[in-house]
Amino acid sequence: MSATLGFEKVIHNTKWRWCIEGGIMNQGIADYFFEDDEPERLVRPNFEYIGALANYSLFCGCFMNNAFHIFLKAGLAPAHQRDMYIYHYEDKFTMLGIVGVGFDCEGSKWMISGYVNPQGIFIFNISYGWWFGKRMEH
């Protein structure tokens, strides 16, 4: 489960957009059942982040009379990481590398993203969302 809020702005006369994105990622259901004598172990990490990204438009055209863009995104985000163990939590700060591919079409956006931190934790995310505001043409 995750939630993301971002801002994108087209860099005039280019195929690039600069972006600021913040989000939270909870990597599992909150209810877990453990045996009373189970040994301590890492259950999952959760992240909260805000970072800078760039999008590059691979294709910009018209599909069924709607503006349609296919884009790549990449960036870095400082993140708060909360590791959930069976009996306690550990908080730390880390960096997330973010890469993705997606498309937007008349108010909606679909994206496949990957998040990785220096410890090698990789998160794969498929998302759908909405955008609003004035659309600028490339």
Short mmCIF file of C-alpha atoms in Angstrom, two decimals:
data_model
loop_
_atom_site.label_atom_id
_atom_site.label_comp_id
_atom_site.label_asym_id
_atom_site.label_seq_id
_atom_site.Cartn_x
_atom_site.Cartn_y
_atom_site.Cartn_z
CA MET A 1 0.00 0.00 0.00
CA SER A 2 1.37 3.39 -0.89
CA ALA A 3 0.36 6.99 -1.49
CA THR A 4 2.26 9.55 -3.52
CA LEU A 5 1.78 13.25 -4.12
CA GLY A 6 3.89 15.08 -6.64
CA PHE A 7 4.35 18.20 -8.71
CA GLU A 8 5.60 18.18 -12.30
CA LYS A 9 6.56 21.07 -14.53
CA VAL A 10 7.48 20.88 -18.21
CA ILE A 11 10.85 22.42 -19.04
CA HIS A 12 9.83 24.71 -21.90
CA ASN A 13 10.63 23.48 -25.45
CA THR A 14 12.09 20.16 -24.26
CA LYS A 15 10.86 16.63 -23.62
CA TRP A 16 11.85 16.92 -19.93
CA ARG A 17 9.74 17.56 -16.82
CA TRP A 18 11.22 18.27 -13.41
CA CYS A 19 9.33 16.78 -10.49
CA ILE A 20 9.06 16.88 -6.72
CA GLU A 21 7.48 13.78 -5.23
CA GLY A 22 6.66 12.70 -1.72
CA GLY A 23 5.13 9.48 -0.57
CA ILE A 24 4.69 6.71 1.95
CA MET A 25 5.06 2.98 1.36
CA ASN A 26 3.74 0.39 3.79
CA GLN A 27 5.00 -2.96 2.55
CA GLY A 28 2.49 -5.25 4.17
CA ILE A 29 -0.74 -5.75 6.01
CA ALA A 30 -0.77 -4.43 9.56
CA ASP A 31 -2.03 -7.64 11.17
CA TYR A 32 0.59 -10.32 11.67
CA PHE A 33 0.38 -13.42 13.79
CA PHE A 34 3.52 -14.73 15.47
CA GLU A 35 4.16 -17.56 17.86
CA ASP A 36 4.90 -16.45 21.43
CA ASP A 37 8.43 -17.85 21.34
CA GLU A 38 9.30 -16.88 17.75
CA PRO A 39 12.85 -15.48 17.41
CA GLU A 40 13.34 -11.80 16.63
CA ARG A 41 13.56 -11.06 12.89
CA LEU A 42 12.90 -8.33 10.35
CA VAL A 43 9.32 -8.46 9.09
CA ARG A 44 9.30 -5.53 6.65
CA PRO A 45 10.56 -2.00 6.04
CA ASN A 46 8.24 0.99 5.54
CA PHE A 47 9.32 4.25 3.92
CA GLU A 48 8.37 7.92 3.90
CA TYR A 49 10.21 10.01 1.33
CA ILE A 50 10.41 13.30 -0.55
CA GLY A 51 12.71 13.76 -3.49
CA ALA A 52 13.58 15.31 -6.83
CA LEU A 53 12.95 13.48 -10.08
CA ALA A 54 13.05 14.07 -13.79
CA ASN A 55 10.70 12.70 -16.44
CA TYR A 56 11.64 12.30 -20.08
CA SER A 57 8.87 12.03 -22.67
CA LEU A 58 9.48 9.12 -25.04
CA PHE A 59 6.30 9.74 -26.99
CA CYS A 60 3.88 12.63 -27.08
CA GLY A 61 0.88 12.39 -29.36
CA CYS A 62 -2.81 11.88 -29.67
CA PHE A 63 -4.73 8.71 -28.84
CA MET A 64 -8.51 8.62 -29.36
CA ASN A 65 -8.54 12.45 -29.52
CA ASN A 66 -6.73 12.77 -26.17
CA ALA A 67 -3.20 13.96 -25.46
CA PHE A 68 -1.09 10.90 -24.62
CA HIS A 69 2.45 10.77 -23.19
CA ILE A 70 4.76 7.83 -22.51
CA PHE A 71 7.61 8.77 -20.17
CA LEU A 72 10.57 7.50 -18.17
CA LYS A 73 11.27 8.83 -14.69
CA ALA A 74 14.30 8.71 -12.42
CA GLY A 75 15.50 10.46 -9.29
CA LEU A 76 16.72 10.31 -5.70
CA ALA A 77 14.81 10.80 -2.48
CA PRO A 78 15.96 11.05 1.13
CA ALA A 79 13.73 8.71 3.14
CA HIS A 80 12.77 7.79 6.65
CA GLN A 81 12.88 3.98 6.92
CA ARG A 82 11.07 2.18 9.72
CA ASP A 83 12.09 -1.47 9.97
CA MET A 84 9.42 -3.55 11.64
CA TYR A 85 10.74 -6.46 13.66
CA ILE A 86 8.56 -8.92 15.58
CA TYR A 87 9.15 -7.22 18.95
CA HIS A 88 10.32 -3.71 18.10
CA TYR A 89 10.80 -1.03 15.43
CA GLU A 90 14.03 0.59 14.24
CA ASP A 91 14.06 4.02 12.59
CA LYS A 92 16.80 5.19 10.25
CA PHE A 93 17.34 7.53 7.35
CA THR A 94 18.38 6.35 3.91
CA MET A 95 18.25 7.28 0.22
CA LEU A 96 15.86 5.78 -2.30
CA GLY A 97 16.73 5.54 -5.96
CA ILE A 98 13.58 5.77 -8.05
CA VAL A 99 13.11 4.62 -11.65
CA GLY A 100 9.94 4.08 -13.60
CA VAL A 101 8.02 4.10 -16.83
CA GLY A 102 4.48 5.28 -17.34
CA PHE A 103 1.94 7.09 -19.41
CA ASP A 104 -0.57 9.85 -18.85
CA CYS A 105 -3.69 10.58 -20.81
CA GLU A 106 -6.27 13.30 -20.15
CA GLY A 107 -6.22 13.47 -16.38
CA SER A 108 -5.02 10.00 -15.45
CA LYS A 109 -1.59 8.47 -15.02
CA TRP A 110 -0.41 4.83 -14.98
CA MET A 111 3.09 3.97 -13.81
CA ILE A 112 5.40 1.07 -12.99
CA SER A 113 8.10 2.16 -10.55
CA GLY A 114 11.03 0.60 -8.77
CA TYR A 115 12.51 1.90 -5.52
CA VAL A 116 15.87 0.71 -4.17
CA ASN A 117 17.91 1.73 -1.13
CA PRO A 118 21.65 1.20 -0.47
CA GLN A 119 20.94 -1.92 1.63
CA GLY A 120 19.48 -3.61 -1.45
CA ILE A 121 15.81 -3.45 -0.51
CA PHE A 122 13.86 -3.27 -3.78
CA ILE A 123 10.21 -2.29 -4.00
CA PHE A 124 8.18 -2.78 -7.18
CA ASN A 125 5.07 -0.63 -7.46
CA ILE A 126 2.26 -0.44 -10.05
CA SER A 127 0.18 2.68 -9.64
CA TYR A 128 -2.73 4.62 -11.03
CA GLY A 129 -3.49 8.24 -10.27
CA TRP A 130 -4.90 11.52 -11.43
CA TRP A 131 -3.35 14.81 -12.35
CA PHE A 132 -4.87 18.23 -12.57
CA GLY A 133 -3.83 21.69 -13.69
CA LYS A 134 -2.96 23.37 -16.94
CA ARG A 135 -1.43 21.05 -19.54
CA MET A 136 1.58 22.43 -21.38
CA GLU A 137 2.49 21.07 -24.79
CA HIS A 138 6.08 20.16 -25.61
#
